[in-house]
PDB file of C-alpha atoms in Angstrom:
ATOM      1  CA  MET A   2      81.739 -93.687 118.549  1.00 78.00           C
ATOM      2  CA  ILE A   3      84.489 -91.405 117.228  1.00 84.00           C
ATOM      3  CA  ALA A   4      84.728 -91.367 113.436  1.00 83.00           C
ATOM      4  CA  GLU A   5      87.730 -92.991 111.773  1.00 78.00           C
ATOM      5  CA  ASP A   6      88.490 -89.725 109.973  1.00 82.00           C
ATOM      6  CA  THR A   7      88.954 -87.937 113.308  1.00 88.00           C
ATOM      7  CA  ILE A   8      91.209 -90.694 114.625  1.00 87.00           C
ATOM      8  CA  SER A   9      93.322 -90.562 111.463  1.00 83.00           C
ATOM      9  CA  GLN A  10      93.757 -86.784 111.740  1.00 88.00           C
ATOM     10  CA  VAL A  11      94.796 -87.070 115.378  1.00 89.00           C
ATOM     11  CA  LEU A  12      97.347 -89.792 114.646  1.00 87.00           C
ATOM     12  CA  GLU A  13      98.747 -87.750 111.775  1.00 84.00           C
ATOM     13  CA  ARG A  14      99.100 -84.533 113.775  1.00 89.00           C
ATOM     14  CA  ALA A  15     100.043 -85.744 117.252  1.00 89.00           C
ATOM     15  CA  SER A  16     103.699 -85.558 118.251  1.00 90.00           C
ATOM     16  CA  ILE A  17     105.192 -86.817 121.498  1.00 90.00           C
ATOM     17  CA  LEU A  18     107.517 -83.813 121.420  1.00 89.00           C
ATOM     18  CA  ASP A  19     104.489 -81.596 122.105  1.00 88.00           C
ATOM     19  CA  PHE A  20     104.328 -83.208 125.548  1.00 82.00           C
ATOM     20  CA  ALA A  21     107.931 -82.523 126.501  1.00 72.00           C
ATOM     21  CA  GLN A  22     106.885 -81.112 129.880  1.00 71.00           C
ATOM     22  CA  GLU A  23     105.475 -84.532 130.776  1.00 75.00           C
ATOM     23  CA  VAL A  24     108.650 -86.327 129.744  1.00 76.00           C
ATOM     24  CA  GLY A  25     111.144 -84.006 131.406  1.00 80.00           C
ATOM     25  CA  SER A  26     114.487 -82.751 130.142  1.00 85.00           C
ATOM     26  CA  LEU A  27     115.137 -83.731 126.514  1.00 88.00           C
ATOM     27  CA  ARG A  28     118.386 -83.844 124.568  1.00 88.00           C
ATOM     28  CA  ARG A  29     119.191 -84.788 121.009  1.00 89.00           C
ATOM     29  CA  GLN A  30     121.198 -87.936 120.336  1.00 88.00           C
ATOM     30  CA  GLY A  31     121.767 -88.616 116.654  1.00 85.00           C
ATOM     31  CA  LYS A  32     118.415 -88.734 114.890  1.00 81.00           C
ATOM     32  CA  ASN A  33     116.488 -89.263 118.113  1.00 87.00           C
ATOM     33  CA  VAL A  34     115.586 -87.262 121.194  1.00 91.00           C
ATOM     34  CA  VAL A  35     116.344 -88.963 124.517  1.00 93.00           C
ATOM     35  CA  ALA A  36     115.144 -88.480 128.090  1.00 91.00           C
ATOM     36  CA  LEU A  37     114.715 -90.274 131.382  1.00 92.00           C
ATOM     37  CA  CYS A  38     111.849 -92.709 130.971  1.00 89.00           C
ATOM     38  CA  PRO A  39     108.600 -91.400 132.540  1.00 87.00           C
ATOM     39  CA  PHE A  40     107.340 -94.964 132.987  1.00 85.00           C
ATOM     40  CA  HIS A  41     110.043 -96.341 135.279  1.00 86.00           C
ATOM     41  CA  SER A  42     112.759 -95.038 137.584  1.00 87.00           C
ATOM     42  CA  GLU A  43     116.221 -94.683 136.041  1.00 88.00           C
ATOM     43  CA  LYS A  44     119.351 -92.530 136.278  1.00 89.00           C
ATOM     44  CA  SER A  45     120.591 -92.763 132.684  1.00 90.00           C
ATOM     45  CA  PRO A  46     118.286 -91.791 129.785  1.00 91.00           C
ATOM     46  CA  SER A  47     116.965 -94.799 127.895  1.00 91.00           C
ATOM     47  CA  PHE A  48     113.735 -93.282 126.586  1.00 91.00           C
ATOM     48  CA  HIS A  49     114.088 -92.525 122.862  1.00 91.00           C
ATOM     49  CA  ILE A  50     111.694 -90.431 120.780  1.00 91.00           C
ATOM     50  CA  ARG A  51     111.979 -90.503 117.009  1.00 85.00           C
ATOM     51  CA  ASP A  52     112.897 -87.084 115.620  1.00 82.00           C
ATOM     52  CA  ASP A  53     109.448 -86.643 114.024  1.00 82.00           C
ATOM     53  CA  GLY A  54     107.811 -87.264 117.422  1.00 86.00           C
ATOM     54  CA  ARG A  55     105.677 -90.120 116.093  1.00 82.00           C
ATOM     55  CA  PHE A  56     107.184 -93.046 117.998  1.00 86.00           C
ATOM     56  CA  TYR A  57     108.900 -93.753 121.314  1.00 87.00           C
ATOM     57  CA  TYR A  58     110.806 -96.703 122.716  1.00 88.00           C
ATOM     58  CA  CYS A  59     112.407 -97.293 126.110  1.00 87.00           C
ATOM     59  CA  PHE A  60     115.416 -99.591 126.135  1.00 87.00           C
ATOM     60  CA  GLY A  61     114.986-100.002 129.900  1.00 86.00           C
ATOM     61  CA  CYS A  62     111.360-101.097 130.398  1.00 84.00           C
ATOM     62  CA  ARG A  63     110.546-101.834 126.722  1.00 80.00           C
ATOM     63  CA  ALA A  64     107.625 -99.400 126.667  1.00 82.00           C
ATOM     64  CA  SER A  65     106.847 -98.278 123.133  1.00 83.00           C
ATOM     65  CA  GLY A  66     104.151 -96.690 121.020  1.00 83.00           C
ATOM     66  CA  ASN A  67     102.938 -93.565 119.271  1.00 86.00           C
ATOM     67  CA  ALA A  68     101.754 -90.213 120.626  1.00 88.00           C
ATOM     68  CA  LEU A  69      98.279 -91.580 121.289  1.00 89.00           C
ATOM     69  CA  SER A  70      99.467 -94.539 123.359  1.00 86.00           C
ATOM     70  CA  PHE A  71     101.910 -92.211 125.144  1.00 88.00           C
ATOM     71  CA  VAL A  72      99.080 -89.897 126.254  1.00 88.00           C
ATOM     72  CA  MET A  73      96.911 -92.862 127.275  1.00 87.00           C
ATOM     73  CA  LYS A  74      99.691 -94.320 129.440  1.00 85.00           C
ATOM     74  CA  MET A  75     100.885 -91.010 130.896  1.00 85.00           C
ATOM     75  CA  ARG A  76      97.423 -89.771 131.846  1.00 85.00           C
ATOM     76  CA  GLY A  77      95.664 -93.071 132.463  1.00 83.00           C
ATOM     77  CA  LEU A  78      93.078 -92.355 129.761  1.00 83.00           C
ATOM     78  CA  SER A  79      90.891 -94.625 127.697  1.00 84.00           C
ATOM     79  CA  PHE A  80      91.259 -94.586 123.908  1.00 84.00           C
ATOM     80  CA  PRO A  81      88.234 -92.277 123.281  1.00 88.00           C
ATOM     81  CA  ASP A  82      89.244 -89.840 126.043  1.00 88.00           C
ATOM     82  CA  ALA A  83      92.805 -89.631 124.718  1.00 89.00           C
ATOM     83  CA  ILE A  84      91.540 -88.990 121.173  1.00 91.00           C
ATOM     84  CA  ARG A  85      89.294 -86.191 122.462  1.00 91.00           C
ATOM     85  CA  GLN A  86      92.113 -84.532 124.418  1.00 91.00           C
ATOM     86  CA  LEU A  87      94.480 -84.656 121.458  1.00 92.00           C
ATOM     87  CA  ALA A  88      91.784 -83.427 119.087  1.00 92.00           C
ATOM     88  CA  ASP A  89      91.179 -80.475 121.393  1.00 90.00           C
ATOM     89  CA  LEU A  90      94.910 -79.716 121.560  1.00 90.00           C
ATOM     90  CA  TYR A  91      95.293 -79.715 117.778  1.00 90.00           C
ATOM     91  CA  SER A  92      91.937 -77.999 117.090  1.00 91.00           C
ATOM     92  CA  ILE A  93      90.583 -81.032 115.258  1.00 92.00           C
ATOM     93  CA  GLU A  94      86.815 -81.387 115.061  1.00 91.00           C
ATOM     94  CA  VAL A  95      85.643 -84.599 116.714  1.00 90.00           C
ATOM     95  CA  LYS A  96      83.235 -86.259 114.330  1.00 87.00           C
ATOM     96  CA  GLU A  97      81.175 -89.144 115.610  1.00 79.00           C
ATOM     97  CA  THR A  98      79.160 -91.948 114.104  1.00 74.00           C
ATOM     98  CA  LYS A  99      75.537 -92.657 114.972  1.00 63.00           C
ATOM     99  CA  ARG A 100      76.567 -95.030 117.757  1.00 57.00           C
ATOM    100  CA  SER A 101      78.297 -92.201 119.601  1.00 51.00           C
ATOM    101  CA  GLN A 102      77.015 -90.535 122.737  1.00 58.00           C
ATOM    102  CA  PRO A 103      74.079 -88.229 121.864  1.00 71.00           C
ATOM    103  CA  LYS A 104      74.763 -84.503 121.944  1.00 73.00           C
ATOM    104  CA  GLN A 105      72.109 -84.009 124.651  1.00 76.00           C
ATOM    105  CA  GLU A 106      73.875 -86.508 126.924  1.00 78.00           C
ATOM    106  CA  ARG A 107      77.210 -84.719 126.495  1.00 80.00           C
ATOM    107  CA  ARG A 108      75.534 -81.393 127.231  1.00 84.00           C
ATOM    108  CA  SER A 109      73.949 -82.813 130.389  1.00 85.00           C
ATOM    109  CA  GLN A 110      77.312 -84.099 131.598  1.00 88.00           C
ATOM    110  CA  HIS A 111      78.899 -80.713 130.898  1.00 90.00           C
ATOM    111  CA  LEU A 112      76.214 -78.942 132.961  1.00 93.00           C
ATOM    112  CA  LEU A 113      76.675 -81.356 135.859  1.00 94.00           C
ATOM    113  CA  ARG A 114      80.432 -80.725 135.850  1.00 94.00           C
ATOM    114  CA  LYS A 115      79.759 -76.977 135.986  1.00 96.00           C
ATOM    115  CA  ILE A 116      77.440 -77.479 138.967  1.00 97.00           C
ATOM    116  CA  ASN A 117      80.090 -79.562 140.708  1.00 97.00           C
ATOM    117  CA  ASP A 118      82.612 -76.781 140.103  1.00 97.00           C
ATOM    118  CA  LEU A 119      80.238 -74.279 141.736  1.00 97.00           C
ATOM    119  CA  ALA A 120      79.728 -76.601 144.707  1.00 97.00           C
ATOM    120  CA  ASN A 121      83.474 -77.108 145.058  1.00 96.00           C
ATOM    121  CA  THR A 122      84.022 -73.344 145.219  1.00 97.00           C
ATOM    122  CA  PHE A 123      81.284 -73.118 147.861  1.00 97.00           C
ATOM    123  CA  PHE A 124      82.682 -75.928 150.022  1.00 97.00           C
ATOM    124  CA  GLN A 125      86.232 -74.549 149.952  1.00 96.00           C
ATOM    125  CA  GLY A 126      84.972 -71.095 150.875  1.00 96.00           C
ATOM    126  CA  GLN A 127      82.994 -72.507 153.799  1.00 96.00           C
ATOM    127  CA  LEU A 128      86.097 -74.153 155.237  1.00 95.00           C
ATOM    128  CA  GLN A 129      87.563 -70.709 155.867  1.00 91.00           C
ATOM    129  CA  SER A 130      84.736 -69.925 158.302  1.00 92.00           C
ATOM    130  CA  ALA A 131      84.044 -73.448 159.558  1.00 94.00           C
ATOM    131  CA  PRO A 132      83.332 -74.061 163.270  1.00 93.00           C
ATOM    132  CA  GLU A 133      86.348 -74.507 165.519  1.00 93.00           C
ATOM    133  CA  SER A 134      85.451 -78.178 166.009  1.00 92.00           C
ATOM    134  CA  VAL A 135      85.960 -78.774 162.276  1.00 94.00           C
ATOM    135  CA  LEU A 136      89.347 -77.068 162.237  1.00 93.00           C
ATOM    136  CA  GLN A 137      90.400 -78.994 165.347  1.00 94.00           C
ATOM    137  CA  TYR A 138      89.338 -82.245 163.709  1.00 95.00           C
ATOM    138  CA  LEU A 139      91.412 -81.504 160.597  1.00 95.00           C
ATOM    139  CA  HIS A 140      94.334 -80.583 162.832  1.00 93.00           C
ATOM    140  CA  SER A 141      93.973 -83.940 164.611  1.00 95.00           C
ATOM    141  CA  ARG A 142      94.323 -85.686 161.245  1.00 95.00           C
ATOM    142  CA  LYS A 143      97.790 -84.089 160.899  1.00 94.00           C
ATOM    143  CA  LEU A 144      97.163 -82.654 157.433  1.00 94.00           C
ATOM    144  CA  SER A 145      99.158 -79.559 156.525  1.00 94.00           C
ATOM    145  CA  GLN A 146      97.584 -76.461 155.004  1.00 94.00           C
ATOM    146  CA  GLU A 147      99.407 -77.263 151.771  1.00 95.00           C
ATOM    147  CA  THR A 148      97.820 -80.722 151.666  1.00 95.00           C
ATOM    148  CA  LEU A 149      94.344 -79.362 152.408  1.00 95.00           C
ATOM    149  CA  VAL A 150      94.668 -76.849 149.577  1.00 95.00           C
ATOM    150  CA  GLY A 151      96.198 -79.375 147.184  1.00 94.00           C
ATOM    151  CA  PHE A 152      93.342 -81.817 147.702  1.00 96.00           C
ATOM    152  CA  GLU A 153      90.746 -79.005 147.593  1.00 96.00           C
ATOM    153  CA  VAL A 154      89.326 -80.013 150.974  1.00 97.00           C
ATOM    154  CA  GLY A 155      86.175 -78.102 151.891  1.00 97.00           C
ATOM    155  CA  TYR A 156      83.355 -78.049 154.412  1.00 98.00           C
ATOM    156  CA  ALA A 157      79.602 -78.505 154.016  1.00 97.00           C
ATOM    157  CA  PRO A 158      77.872 -76.388 156.679  1.00 96.00           C
ATOM    158  CA  SER A 159      75.228 -77.906 158.930  1.00 93.00           C
ATOM    159  CA  GLU A 160      72.361 -75.771 157.635  1.00 94.00           C
ATOM    160  CA  TRP A 161      69.748 -77.701 155.689  1.00 94.00           C
ATOM    161  CA  ARG A 162      69.898 -75.681 152.465  1.00 96.00           C
ATOM    162  CA  ALA A 163      73.137 -73.686 152.474  1.00 97.00           C
ATOM    163  CA  LEU A 164      74.465 -75.202 149.245  1.00 98.00           C
ATOM    164  CA  THR A 165      71.035 -75.469 147.625  1.00 97.00           C
ATOM    165  CA  ASP A 166      70.418 -71.746 148.198  1.00 97.00           C
ATOM    166  CA  TYR A 167      73.889 -70.936 146.859  1.00 97.00           C
ATOM    167  CA  LEU A 168      73.232 -72.901 143.669  1.00 97.00           C
ATOM    168  CA  ARG A 169      69.792 -71.360 143.270  1.00 96.00           C
ATOM    169  CA  LYS A 170      71.326 -67.894 143.461  1.00 96.00           C
ATOM    170  CA  ALA A 171      73.637 -69.011 140.656  1.00 96.00           C
ATOM    171  CA  ARG A 172      70.438 -69.813 138.686  1.00 95.00           C
ATOM    172  CA  VAL A 173      70.883 -73.560 138.759  1.00 95.00           C
ATOM    173  CA  PRO A 174      67.445 -75.210 138.323  1.00 93.00           C
ATOM    174  CA  ASP A 175      66.229 -77.457 141.131  1.00 93.00           C
ATOM    175  CA  ALA A 176      66.008 -80.398 138.729  1.00 92.00           C
ATOM    176  CA  LEU A 177      69.728 -80.171 137.977  1.00 93.00           C
ATOM    177  CA  ILE A 178      70.631 -79.717 141.647  1.00 94.00           C
ATOM    178  CA  LEU A 179      68.791 -82.966 142.328  1.00 93.00           C
ATOM    179  CA  GLU A 180      70.344 -84.735 139.350  1.00 92.00           C
ATOM    180  CA  SER A 181      73.830 -83.759 140.511  1.00 94.00           C
ATOM    181  CA  GLY A 182      73.247 -85.630 143.770  1.00 93.00           C
ATOM    182  CA  LEU A 183      74.106 -82.539 145.813  1.00 96.00           C
ATOM    183  CA  ALA A 184      70.562 -82.298 147.192  1.00 94.00           C
ATOM    184  CA  ARG A 185      67.680 -84.604 148.049  1.00 92.00           C
ATOM    185  CA  LYS A 186      63.926 -84.193 148.490  1.00 88.00           C
ATOM    186  CA  ASN A 187      62.123 -84.569 151.806  1.00 87.00           C
ATOM    187  CA  THR A 188      58.602 -85.959 152.223  1.00 86.00           C
ATOM    188  CA  LYS A 189      57.172 -82.508 151.490  1.00 88.00           C
ATOM    189  CA  GLY A 190      58.999 -82.314 148.180  1.00 86.00           C
ATOM    190  CA  GLU A 191      61.459 -79.703 149.463  1.00 92.00           C
ATOM    191  CA  LEU A 192      65.150 -79.810 148.611  1.00 94.00           C
ATOM    192  CA  TYR A 193      67.809 -80.171 151.296  1.00 94.00           C
ATOM    193  CA  ASP A 194      71.591 -80.545 151.084  1.00 96.00           C
ATOM    194  CA  ALA A 195      72.885 -84.109 150.836  1.00 93.00           C
ATOM    195  CA  LEU A 196      76.146 -83.212 152.602  1.00 94.00           C
ATOM    196  CA  ARG A 197      75.751 -81.307 155.872  1.00 94.00           C
ATOM    197  CA  GLY A 198      78.212 -80.811 158.705  1.00 94.00           C
ATOM    198  CA  ARG A 199      80.913 -82.731 156.864  1.00 95.00           C
ATOM    199  CA  VAL A 200      84.475 -82.323 155.683  1.00 97.00           C
ATOM    200  CA  VAL A 201      84.238 -82.577 151.897  1.00 98.00           C
ATOM    201  CA  PHE A 202      86.658 -84.087 149.391  1.00 98.00           C
ATOM    202  CA  PRO A 203      86.044 -83.474 145.667  1.00 98.00           C
ATOM    203  CA  ILE A 204      86.363 -86.619 143.551  1.00 97.00           C
ATOM    204  CA  ARG A 205      88.019 -86.211 140.159  1.00 94.00           C
ATOM    205  CA  SER A 206      88.261 -88.642 137.271  1.00 89.00           C
ATOM    206  CA  GLY A 207      91.587 -89.644 135.746  1.00 83.00           C
ATOM    207  CA  ASP A 208      91.325 -86.737 133.316  1.00 83.00           C
ATOM    208  CA  ARG A 209      90.687 -84.361 136.250  1.00 88.00           C
ATOM    209  CA  HIS A 210      86.981 -83.705 135.652  1.00 92.00           C
ATOM    210  CA  LEU A 211      85.108 -83.069 138.914  1.00 95.00           C
ATOM    211  CA  ILE A 212      82.557 -85.888 139.014  1.00 95.00           C
ATOM    212  CA  GLY A 213      81.415 -86.117 142.630  1.00 96.00           C
ATOM    213  CA  PHE A 214      82.122 -85.540 146.314  1.00 97.00           C
ATOM    214  CA  GLY A 215      82.822 -87.496 149.453  1.00 95.00           C
ATOM    215  CA  GLY A 216      81.892 -86.221 152.901  1.00 94.00           C
ATOM    216  CA  ARG A 217      83.255 -87.302 156.274  1.00 94.00           C
ATOM    217  CA  SER A 218      81.283 -86.645 159.445  1.00 92.00           C
ATOM    218  CA  VAL A 219      82.904 -84.427 162.055  1.00 91.00           C
ATOM    219  CA  PRO A 220      83.115 -85.990 165.536  1.00 86.00           C
ATOM    220  CA  GLY A 221      80.735 -84.193 167.868  1.00 74.00           C
ATOM    221  CA  ASP A 222      78.656 -82.598 165.098  1.00 68.00           C
ATOM    222  CA  SER A 223      75.002 -83.415 165.802  1.00 60.00           C
ATOM    223  CA  HIS A 224      74.047 -83.197 162.116  1.00 58.00           C
ATOM    224  CA  SER A 225      76.545 -85.727 160.822  1.00 58.00           C
ATOM    225  CA  ASP A 226      78.005 -87.669 163.747  1.00 53.00           C
ATOM    226  CA  ASN A 227      75.189 -89.798 165.133  1.00 56.00           C
ATOM    227  CA  ASP A 228      74.011 -93.396 165.085  1.00 51.00           C
ATOM    228  CA  GLN A 229      71.674 -92.830 162.116  1.00 61.00           C
ATOM    229  CA  SER A 230      74.239 -91.093 159.938  1.00 69.00           C
ATOM    230  CA  PRO A 231      77.084 -92.967 158.195  1.00 81.00           C
ATOM    231  CA  LYS A 232      80.624 -91.809 158.835  1.00 86.00           C
ATOM    232  CA  TYR A 233      81.261 -91.382 155.102  1.00 88.00           C
ATOM    233  CA  ILE A 234      78.842 -90.324 152.372  1.00 89.00           C
ATOM    234  CA  ASN A 235      79.664 -90.334 148.668  1.00 90.00           C
ATOM    235  CA  SER A 236      77.762 -88.766 145.805  1.00 91.00           C
ATOM    236  CA  PRO A 237      75.038 -91.101 144.522  1.00 88.00           C
ATOM    237  CA  GLU A 238      75.305 -92.701 141.086  1.00 87.00           C
ATOM    238  CA  THR A 239      74.901 -89.959 138.474  1.00 90.00           C
ATOM    239  CA  ARG A 240      75.655 -89.406 134.791  1.00 86.00           C
ATOM    240  CA  LEU A 241      79.195 -88.556 135.917  1.00 91.00           C
ATOM    241  CA  TYR A 242      79.882 -90.632 139.010  1.00 90.00           C
ATOM    242  CA  HIS A 243      79.940 -94.423 139.091  1.00 86.00           C
ATOM    243  CA  LYS A 244      81.459 -95.477 142.389  1.00 86.00           C
ATOM    244  CA  SER A 245      82.666 -98.885 141.242  1.00 85.00           C
ATOM    245  CA  GLN A 246      84.622 -97.262 138.393  1.00 87.00           C
ATOM    246  CA  VAL A 247      86.339 -94.455 140.321  1.00 92.00           C
ATOM    247  CA  LEU A 248      89.529 -94.375 142.369  1.00 94.00           C
ATOM    248  CA  TYR A 249      89.897 -91.331 144.567  1.00 96.00           C
ATOM    249  CA  GLY A 250      93.179 -89.483 144.079  1.00 95.00           C
ATOM    250  CA  LEU A 251      93.988 -91.005 140.682  1.00 93.00           C
ATOM    251  CA  PRO A 252      94.935 -87.672 139.030  1.00 91.00           C
ATOM    252  CA  PHE A 253      97.420 -86.996 141.849  1.00 90.00           C
ATOM    253  CA  ALA A 254      98.875 -90.519 141.815  1.00 93.00           C
ATOM    254  CA  GLN A 255      99.420 -91.271 138.131  1.00 90.00           C
ATOM    255  CA  GLU A 256     102.850 -89.727 137.625  1.00 88.00           C
ATOM    256  CA  ALA A 257     104.347 -91.184 140.808  1.00 91.00           C
ATOM    257  CA  ALA A 258     102.845 -94.599 140.039  1.00 91.00           C
ATOM    258  CA  ARG A 259     104.377 -94.678 136.582  1.00 86.00           C
ATOM    259  CA  LYS A 260     107.796 -93.774 137.938  1.00 88.00           C
ATOM    260  CA  SER A 261     107.717 -96.227 140.849  1.00 91.00           C
ATOM    261  CA  GLY A 262     105.989 -99.030 138.972  1.00 89.00           C
ATOM    262  CA  GLU A 263     103.529 -99.646 141.804  1.00 93.00           C
ATOM    263  CA  MET A 264     100.272 -98.340 143.235  1.00 94.00           C
ATOM    264  CA  PHE A 265      99.041 -98.378 146.841  1.00 96.00           C
ATOM    265  CA  VAL A 266      95.274 -98.803 147.227  1.00 95.00           C
ATOM    266  CA  VAL A 267      93.770 -97.654 150.539  1.00 95.00           C
ATOM    267  CA  GLU A 268      90.227 -97.181 151.820  1.00 89.00           C
ATOM    268  CA  GLY A 269      89.608 -93.502 152.478  1.00 91.00           C
ATOM    269  CA  TYR A 270      90.197 -89.902 151.466  1.00 95.00           C
ATOM    270  CA  PHE A 271      92.234 -89.021 154.534  1.00 96.00           C
ATOM    271  CA  ASP A 272      94.457 -92.049 153.926  1.00 95.00           C
ATOM    272  CA  VAL A 273      95.279 -90.829 150.413  1.00 96.00           C
ATOM    273  CA  ALA A 274      95.985 -87.269 151.547  1.00 96.00           C
ATOM    274  CA  SER A 275      98.214 -88.482 154.398  1.00 96.00           C
ATOM    275  CA  PHE A 276     100.207 -90.822 152.150  1.00 97.00           C
ATOM    276  CA  HIS A 277     100.786 -88.023 149.646  1.00 96.00           C
ATOM    277  CA  GLN A 278     101.820 -85.626 152.397  1.00 96.00           C
ATOM    278  CA  TYR A 279     104.528 -88.032 153.508  1.00 95.00           C
ATOM    279  CA  GLY A 280     105.869 -88.607 150.022  1.00 96.00           C
ATOM    280  CA  ILE A 281     103.950 -91.716 148.942  1.00 96.00           C
ATOM    281  CA  ALA A 282     102.110 -90.100 146.059  1.00 95.00           C
ATOM    282  CA  GLN A 283     101.296 -93.344 144.206  1.00 96.00           C
ATOM    283  CA  THR A 284      98.233 -93.864 146.409  1.00 97.00           C
ATOM    284  CA  VAL A 285      94.526 -94.047 145.577  1.00 96.00           C
ATOM    285  CA  ALA A 286      91.386 -95.059 147.481  1.00 95.00           C
ATOM    286  CA  THR A 287      88.317 -97.130 146.689  1.00 90.00           C
ATOM    287  CA  CYS A 288      86.075 -94.691 148.585  1.00 79.00           C
ATOM    288  CA  GLY A 289      84.564 -97.290 150.861  1.00 69.00           C
ATOM    289  CA  THR A 290      83.595 -99.831 148.226  1.00 70.00           C
ATOM    290  CA  ALA A 291      85.214-103.190 147.579  1.00 77.00           C
ATOM    291  CA  LEU A 292      87.925-103.366 144.946  1.00 86.00           C
ATOM    292  CA  THR A 293      86.196-103.970 141.599  1.00 86.00           C
ATOM    293  CA  ALA A 294      87.289-105.235 138.185  1.00 86.00           C
ATOM    294  CA  ASP A 295      87.000-101.663 136.881  1.00 86.00           C
ATOM    295  CA  HIS A 296      89.334-100.455 139.642  1.00 89.00           C
ATOM    296  CA  VAL A 297      91.856-103.107 138.675  1.00 87.00           C
ATOM    297  CA  ARG A 298      91.681-102.084 135.011  1.00 85.00           C
ATOM    298  CA  LEU A 299      92.331 -98.447 135.932  1.00 85.00           C
ATOM    299  CA  VAL A 300      95.417 -99.372 137.932  1.00 89.00           C
ATOM    300  CA  ARG A 301      96.771-101.883 135.418  1.00 84.00           C
ATOM    301  CA  ARG A 302      96.878 -99.178 132.753  1.00 82.00           C
ATOM    302  CA  LEU A 303      99.598 -97.577 134.840  1.00 85.00           C
ATOM    303  CA  VAL A 304     101.430-100.271 136.821  1.00 88.00           C
ATOM    304  CA  ASN A 305     101.868-104.013 137.204  1.00 85.00           C
ATOM    305  CA  ARG A 306     102.319-104.081 140.997  1.00 91.00           C
ATOM    306  CA  VAL A 307      99.456-103.184 143.337  1.00 92.00           C
ATOM    307  CA  VAL A 308      99.670-103.066 147.140  1.00 94.00           C
ATOM    308  CA  LEU A 309      96.360-103.260 149.054  1.00 92.00           C
ATOM    309  CA  LEU A 310      96.400-101.420 152.387  1.00 92.00           C
ATOM    310  CA  PHE A 311      92.863-101.736 153.714  1.00 80.00           C
ATOM    311  CA  ASP A 312      91.821-101.387 157.353  1.00 64.00           C
ATOM    312  CA  GLY A 313      92.027-104.464 159.550  1.00 50.00           C
ATOM    313  CA  ASP A 314      88.312-104.461 160.409  1.00 47.00           C
ATOM    314  CA  GLN A 315      85.714-106.687 158.729  1.00 41.00           C
ATOM    315  CA  SER A 316      84.932-104.019 156.131  1.00 44.00           C
ATOM    316  CA  GLY A 317      88.558-103.800 155.121  1.00 44.00           C
ATOM    317  CA  ILE A 318      88.865-107.578 154.924  1.00 40.00           C
ATOM    318  CA  ASP A 319      85.751-107.771 152.734  1.00 44.00           C
ATOM    319  CA  SER A 320      87.015-104.975 150.466  1.00 43.00           C
ATOM    320  CA  SER A 321      90.217-106.834 149.702  1.00 43.00           C
TER     321      SER A 321
END
């Protein structure tokens, strides 16, 4: 738990004016600074920031609060995460009480994020030399190169230990490779890659930390496209990734959702990327799981209107 002293320092130092790039064009009006409201669509500025940057109020949608609540709403963050981000910005030491997350746990999470970053670099590099069938499949999904790059789409090669060997060369211990969910053990106790022969989508949390991956089988690939292999595979539950609490694409959707006042919830990674490509950026996906209470809480931090667009099969009906 974050100490009260840290929270007090953050509240004292934080100014909404330090986040001007997230508000947009600002202009002074009397003692206040005004701008177009970032939380709803409007043509005339009704978003007022007090001249000391400590308080905001929108005369259009009635949104109001201090710098902390502004950051929470703009970035879809929880209270502790927002405090940590602001403390980092203002170089304030985050002091914690005994009930807080142990230092070892935070260190473990940091290491797992670093491993995910390495894997993401590997997957994106592999896409450049992926088999023609993979490139043809991506072409059939009508995603532009800009969209593929923007969503960091990669490819997990079909070899059994391509990623594992890559991580080992980077001196990542086998125990951490296993803990990250990027590899599994066979009956002989040997590691093999969890994602093979799949198009890979990195999964980021609302604050843009890389917490896991999703892989889609490639039609015609013997390693991933068969009766025994599921079409989609997500990272297993780890210290970082909890499937029922994650919405794919949330970092990309937050700004558009706040401005439009609504969020579209779809089933898969390709759905999200396609919606964004065609200008519907306020779109996230449940990554194959049913909509949960945690998903709803994530969305309700940003908008009041949610549109469910699940597939018409039994799985989609169950998810909704």
